[in-house]
Every structure is written in structure tokens, then in C-alpha cells.
Short mmCIF file of C-alpha atoms in Angstrom, two decimals:
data_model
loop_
_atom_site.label_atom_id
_atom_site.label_comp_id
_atom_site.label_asym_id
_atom_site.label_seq_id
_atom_site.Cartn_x
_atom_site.Cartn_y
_atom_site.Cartn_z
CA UNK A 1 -37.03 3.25 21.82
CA UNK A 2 -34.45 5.52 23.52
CA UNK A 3 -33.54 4.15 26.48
CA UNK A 4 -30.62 4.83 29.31
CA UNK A 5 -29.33 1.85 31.36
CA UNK A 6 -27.18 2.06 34.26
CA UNK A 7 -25.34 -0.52 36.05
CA UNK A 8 -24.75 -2.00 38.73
CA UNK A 9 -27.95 -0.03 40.44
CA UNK A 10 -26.35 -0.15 43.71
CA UNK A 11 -22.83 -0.48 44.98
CA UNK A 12 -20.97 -0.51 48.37
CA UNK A 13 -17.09 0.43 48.58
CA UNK A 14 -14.83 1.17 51.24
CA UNK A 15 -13.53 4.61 51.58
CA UNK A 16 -10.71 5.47 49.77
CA UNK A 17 -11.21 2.73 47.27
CA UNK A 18 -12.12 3.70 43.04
CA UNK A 19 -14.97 2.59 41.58
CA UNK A 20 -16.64 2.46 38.11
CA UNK A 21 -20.46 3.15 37.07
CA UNK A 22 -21.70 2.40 33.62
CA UNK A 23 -24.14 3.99 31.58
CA UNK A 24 -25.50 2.46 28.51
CA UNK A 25 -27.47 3.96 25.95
CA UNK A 26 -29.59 3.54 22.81
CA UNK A 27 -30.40 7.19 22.01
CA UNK A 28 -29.64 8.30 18.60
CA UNK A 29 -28.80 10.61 17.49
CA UNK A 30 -28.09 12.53 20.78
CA UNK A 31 -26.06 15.94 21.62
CA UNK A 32 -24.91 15.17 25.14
CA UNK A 33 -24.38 13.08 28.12
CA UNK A 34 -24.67 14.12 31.28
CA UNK A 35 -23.56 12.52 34.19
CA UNK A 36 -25.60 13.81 37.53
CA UNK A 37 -25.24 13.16 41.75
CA UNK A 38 -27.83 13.50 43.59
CA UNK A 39 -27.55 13.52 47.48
CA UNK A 40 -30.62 11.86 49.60
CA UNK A 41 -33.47 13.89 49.23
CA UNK A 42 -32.18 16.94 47.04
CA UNK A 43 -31.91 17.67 43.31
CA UNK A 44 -29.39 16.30 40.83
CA UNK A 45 -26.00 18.42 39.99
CA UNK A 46 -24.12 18.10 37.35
CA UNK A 47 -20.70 16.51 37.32
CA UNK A 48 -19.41 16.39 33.62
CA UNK A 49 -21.16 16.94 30.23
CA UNK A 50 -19.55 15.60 27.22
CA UNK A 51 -20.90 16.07 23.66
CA UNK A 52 -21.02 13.22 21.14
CA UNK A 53 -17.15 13.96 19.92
CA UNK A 54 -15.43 13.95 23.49
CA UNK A 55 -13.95 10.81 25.02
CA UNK A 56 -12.98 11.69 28.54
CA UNK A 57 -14.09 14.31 30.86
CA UNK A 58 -13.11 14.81 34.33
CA UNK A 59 -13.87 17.18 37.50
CA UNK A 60 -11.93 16.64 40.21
CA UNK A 61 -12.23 13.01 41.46
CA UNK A 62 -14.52 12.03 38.65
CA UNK A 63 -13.63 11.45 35.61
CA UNK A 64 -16.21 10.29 32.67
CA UNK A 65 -15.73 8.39 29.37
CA UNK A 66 -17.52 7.93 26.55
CA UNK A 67 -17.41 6.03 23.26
CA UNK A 68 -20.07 6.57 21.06
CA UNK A 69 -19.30 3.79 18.63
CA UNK A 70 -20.48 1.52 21.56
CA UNK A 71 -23.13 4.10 23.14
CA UNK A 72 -21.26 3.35 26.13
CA UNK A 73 -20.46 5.77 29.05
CA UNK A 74 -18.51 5.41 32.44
CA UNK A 75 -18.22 7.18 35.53
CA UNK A 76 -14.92 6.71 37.66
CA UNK A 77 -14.30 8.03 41.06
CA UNK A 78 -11.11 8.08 42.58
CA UNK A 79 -10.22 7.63 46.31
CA UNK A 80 -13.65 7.63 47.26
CA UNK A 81 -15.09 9.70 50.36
CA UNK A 82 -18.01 8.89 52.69
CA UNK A 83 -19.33 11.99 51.06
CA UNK A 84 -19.48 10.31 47.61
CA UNK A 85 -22.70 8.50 49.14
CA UNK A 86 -25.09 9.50 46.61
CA UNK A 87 -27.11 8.20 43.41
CA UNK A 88 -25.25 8.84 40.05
CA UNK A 89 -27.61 9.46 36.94
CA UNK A 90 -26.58 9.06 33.53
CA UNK A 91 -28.81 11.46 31.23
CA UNK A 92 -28.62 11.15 27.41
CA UNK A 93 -29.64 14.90 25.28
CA UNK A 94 -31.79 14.62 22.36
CA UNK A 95 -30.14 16.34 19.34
CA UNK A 96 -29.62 20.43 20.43
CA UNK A 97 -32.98 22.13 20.14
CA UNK A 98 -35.13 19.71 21.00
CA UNK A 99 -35.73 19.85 25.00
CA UNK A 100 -35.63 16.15 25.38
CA UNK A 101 -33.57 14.41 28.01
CA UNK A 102 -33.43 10.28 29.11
CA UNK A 103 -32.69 9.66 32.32
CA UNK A 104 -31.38 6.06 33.43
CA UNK A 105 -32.56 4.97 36.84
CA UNK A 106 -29.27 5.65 39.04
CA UNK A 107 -26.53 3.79 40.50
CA UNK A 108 -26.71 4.33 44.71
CA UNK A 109 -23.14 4.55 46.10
CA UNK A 110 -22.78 3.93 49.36
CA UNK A 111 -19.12 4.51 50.83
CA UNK A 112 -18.41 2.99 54.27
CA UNK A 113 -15.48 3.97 56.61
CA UNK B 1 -25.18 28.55 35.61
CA UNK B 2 -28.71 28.83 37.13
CA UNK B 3 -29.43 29.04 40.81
CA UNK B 4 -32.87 27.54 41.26
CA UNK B 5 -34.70 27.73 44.82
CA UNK B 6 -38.08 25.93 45.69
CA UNK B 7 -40.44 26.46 48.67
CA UNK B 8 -41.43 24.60 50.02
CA UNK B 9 -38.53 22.42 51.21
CA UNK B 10 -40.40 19.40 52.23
CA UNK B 11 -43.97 19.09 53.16
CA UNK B 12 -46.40 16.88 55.49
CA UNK B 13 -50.41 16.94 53.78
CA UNK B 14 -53.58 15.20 54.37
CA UNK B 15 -54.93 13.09 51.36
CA UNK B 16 -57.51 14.86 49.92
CA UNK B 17 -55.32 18.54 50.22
CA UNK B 18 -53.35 20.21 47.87
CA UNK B 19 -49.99 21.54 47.41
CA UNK B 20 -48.30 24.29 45.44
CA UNK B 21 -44.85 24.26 45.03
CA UNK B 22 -42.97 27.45 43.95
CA UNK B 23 -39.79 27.64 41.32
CA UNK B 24 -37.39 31.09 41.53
CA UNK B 25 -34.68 30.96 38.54
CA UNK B 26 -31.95 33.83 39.28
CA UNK B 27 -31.79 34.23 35.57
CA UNK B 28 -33.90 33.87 32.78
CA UNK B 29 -34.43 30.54 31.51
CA UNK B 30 -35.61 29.23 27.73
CA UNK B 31 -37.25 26.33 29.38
CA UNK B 32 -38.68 24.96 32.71
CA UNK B 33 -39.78 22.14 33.16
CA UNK B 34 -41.57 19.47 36.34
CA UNK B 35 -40.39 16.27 37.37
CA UNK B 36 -41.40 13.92 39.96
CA UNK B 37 -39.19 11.46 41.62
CA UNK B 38 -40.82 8.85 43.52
CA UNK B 39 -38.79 6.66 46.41
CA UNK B 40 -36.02 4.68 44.92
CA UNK B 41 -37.49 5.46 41.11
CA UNK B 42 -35.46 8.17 38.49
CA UNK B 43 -36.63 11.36 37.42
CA UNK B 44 -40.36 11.34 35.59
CA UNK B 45 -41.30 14.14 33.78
CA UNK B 46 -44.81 15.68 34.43
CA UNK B 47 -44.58 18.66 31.78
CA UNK B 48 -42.91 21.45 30.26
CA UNK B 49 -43.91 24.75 31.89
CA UNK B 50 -44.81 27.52 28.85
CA UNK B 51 -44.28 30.83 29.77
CA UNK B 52 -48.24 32.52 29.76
CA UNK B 53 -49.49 29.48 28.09
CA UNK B 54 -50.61 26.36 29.54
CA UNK B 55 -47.98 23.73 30.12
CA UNK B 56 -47.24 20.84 27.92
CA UNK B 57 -47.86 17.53 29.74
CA UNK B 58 -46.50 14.25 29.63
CA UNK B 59 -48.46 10.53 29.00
CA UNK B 60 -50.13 10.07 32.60
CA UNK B 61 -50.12 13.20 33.68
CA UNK B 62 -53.12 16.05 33.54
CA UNK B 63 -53.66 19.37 34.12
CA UNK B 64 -56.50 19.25 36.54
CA UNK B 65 -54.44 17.21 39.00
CA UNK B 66 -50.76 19.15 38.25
CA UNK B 67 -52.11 22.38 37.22
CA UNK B 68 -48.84 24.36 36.46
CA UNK B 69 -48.51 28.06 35.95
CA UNK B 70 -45.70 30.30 34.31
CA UNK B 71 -46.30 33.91 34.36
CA UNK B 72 -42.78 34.88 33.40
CA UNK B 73 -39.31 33.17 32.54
CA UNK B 74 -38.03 32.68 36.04
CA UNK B 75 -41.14 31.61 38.08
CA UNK B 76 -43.24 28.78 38.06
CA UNK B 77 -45.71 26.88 40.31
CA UNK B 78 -46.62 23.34 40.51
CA UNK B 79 -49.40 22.31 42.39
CA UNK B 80 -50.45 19.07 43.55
CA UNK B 81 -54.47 18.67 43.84
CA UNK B 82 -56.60 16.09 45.56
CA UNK B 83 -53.12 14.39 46.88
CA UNK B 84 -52.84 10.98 48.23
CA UNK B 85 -50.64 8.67 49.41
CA UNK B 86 -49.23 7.85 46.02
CA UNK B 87 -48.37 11.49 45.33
CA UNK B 88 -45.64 10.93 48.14
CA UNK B 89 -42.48 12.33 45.85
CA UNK B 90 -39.59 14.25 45.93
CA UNK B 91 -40.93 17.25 43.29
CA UNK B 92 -38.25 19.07 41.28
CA UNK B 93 -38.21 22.42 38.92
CA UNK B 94 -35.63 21.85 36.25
CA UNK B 95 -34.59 24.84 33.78
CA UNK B 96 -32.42 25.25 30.37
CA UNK B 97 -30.15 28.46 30.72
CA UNK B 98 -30.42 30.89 27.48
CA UNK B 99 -27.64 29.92 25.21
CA UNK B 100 -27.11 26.63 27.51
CA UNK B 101 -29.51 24.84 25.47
CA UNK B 102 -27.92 21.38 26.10
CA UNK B 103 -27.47 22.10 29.70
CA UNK B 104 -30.08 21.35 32.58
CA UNK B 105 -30.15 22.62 35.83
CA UNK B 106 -32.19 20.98 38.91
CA UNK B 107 -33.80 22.81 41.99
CA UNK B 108 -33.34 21.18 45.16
CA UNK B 109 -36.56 19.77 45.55
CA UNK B 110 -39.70 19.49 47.50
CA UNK B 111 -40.58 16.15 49.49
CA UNK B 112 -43.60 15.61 50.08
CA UNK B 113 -45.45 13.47 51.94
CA UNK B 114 -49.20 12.38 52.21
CA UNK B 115 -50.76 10.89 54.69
#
């Protein structure tokens, strides 16, 4: 069964302190992963997308890894900001074509000052 | 990218009511699809909206309580019939950008709540 697991499901940091999310995964064979914040009560945007051959990906403060030998992902933020307070969702892409897309339950960041 | 807008923004109903919530894509769009998020839960599909056909639902969900309507490839309504309390959601449009087939956009999503 194709299934998306995320760890820890919630963490608290202090602001300005880095912090890893994981994201495992038993989809396979899959085009893409997706890693997704979504603020408190509005819709999920996209951070990084990296396809089955890329290793690293970052944007900005985030920076995501993958190894697919594992069907492991990670999620690093760096000097973290109260605005960072968010859910993170790992999403796993069917092969291309095929419309299908498993979500993992979240990881809820909370960042205190 | 796609810029996706939903109205409404958040809604208060009575059980028993219903709700339609509109989808505006700024672009056309291969795919669009429902989701439902319920408090503290990840995103549940409800179905894949078909452009003048009827939608494609998921296991536990049915047309005649999400009927779902697509008349072209940048609008689509969801509507929420007979609601109660357990229909209390955050309710989000999601689309696939032509050419962007691995790529999937979110709307900001409708809360509602039922009383």
C-alpha cells in the first residue's frame, strides 16, 4: 500500500534555532516529492519539488533531501522565524500521468520567541 | 503557476443546510480536483472534478451529498448538502497546470463550520 509517513507530527523550537522534518515513504514507483506549508486555516504552498533523480533542493531557508534508495525525505529549516509556525506536508507523485498524489499527515511547527 | 481563489472564505451553517463553494483558476488547468481537511487530519480527497462530465469520486464519498460541477477548465463548484456537524472542514480546490503535470496547486480554502 502506498503510504507517506511523517515524523515527529509536532515540534516546538525556539526562534532562530534549525530543525529537521522527515518524510518517509513506500510509494513506488513515484515521479515527485513535494514538500508543502500550510499556515492555520489556509491551503498548502509549495516549498520544493524534487523528482526521483535529485538529492537536495533548497528555497531560501529550506532546504530538502531525498534519497530514494531509502524512500527517505527531509525537510531542514534554517534560523527559524516565528513565521515558520505552520504544518509541513510531505506529498509523494504517482508516476507522471497518472493524477495521483499521497499525502502524509503533517508535522506542526511551532516556533516560540 | 496557478492563482486559485475560493468564495467563500469561511462559512457559519445550520445542520441540515447546504453549502456551495466556488473554485476560479487564472489559467486553464488539466485537472481539478476536491479535498477536505478535517481539524488536525491531512488532506482527503473527495473527487476529481471532469470538465462537463460528472466528477470522479473517491471511497466514502457520493455525489448526492458533494455534488460537484465543472462547466469549463477554470471553474468549479463544490457543494456540501444536508451538512452537519461532522462536515465541519477546511474545503480546498486543488488544480494541475497544463504542461505542469507533476505539479499541484492549492486554493486557500473554505472553513466551514456547522452547527
Amino acid at each position: 500500500k502506498n503510504q507517506v509517513e511523517q515524523s515527529p507530527q509536532s515540534l516546538i523550537i525556539l526562534e532562530g534555532k534549525n530543525c529537521t522534518l522527515q518524510c518517509n515513504y513506500t510509494v513506488s514507483p513515484f515521479s515527485n516529492l513535494r514538500w508543502y506549508k500550510q499556515d492555520t486555516g489556509r491551503g498548502p504552498v509549495s516549498l520544493t519539488i524534487m523528482t526521483f533523480s535529485e538529492n537536495t533542493k533548497s528555497n531560501g531557508r529550506y532546504t530538502a533531501t531525498l534519497d530514494a534508495d531509502t524512500k527517505q525525505s527531509s525537510l531542514h529549516i534554517t534560523a527559524s522565524q516565528l513565521s515558520d509556525s505552520a504544518s509541513y506536508i510531505c506529498v509523494v507523485s504517482a508516476p507522471s500521468g497518472t493524477y495521483k498524489y499521497i499525502f502524509g499527515t503533517g508535522t506542526r511547527l511551532k516556533v516560540l520567541a | 503557476s496557478a492563482v486559485i481563489s475560493q468564495k467563500p472564505s469561511r462559512d457559519i451553517c445550520q445542520r441540515g443546510t447546504s453549502l456551495t463553494i466556488q473554485c476560479q483558476v487564472d489559467s486553464q488547468v488539466t485537472m481539478m480536483f476536491w479535498y477536505r481537511q478535517q481539524p488536525g487530519q491531512s488532506l482527503t480527497l473527495i473527487a476529481t472534478a471532469n470538465q462537463g462530465s460528472e466528477a470522479t469520486y473517491e471511497s466514502g464519498f457520493v455525489i448526492d451529498k458533494f455534488p460537484i460541477s465543472r462547466p469549463n477548465l477554470t471553474f468549479s463548484t463544490l457543494t456540501v448538502s444536508n451538512m452537519s456537524p461532522e462536515d465541519s472542514s477546511i474545503y480546498l480546490c486543488s488544480v494541475v497546470v497544463q504542461g505542469r503535470a507533476d505539479t499541484q496547486y492549492f486554493g486557500p480554502g473554505t472553513r466551514l463550520t456547522v452547527l
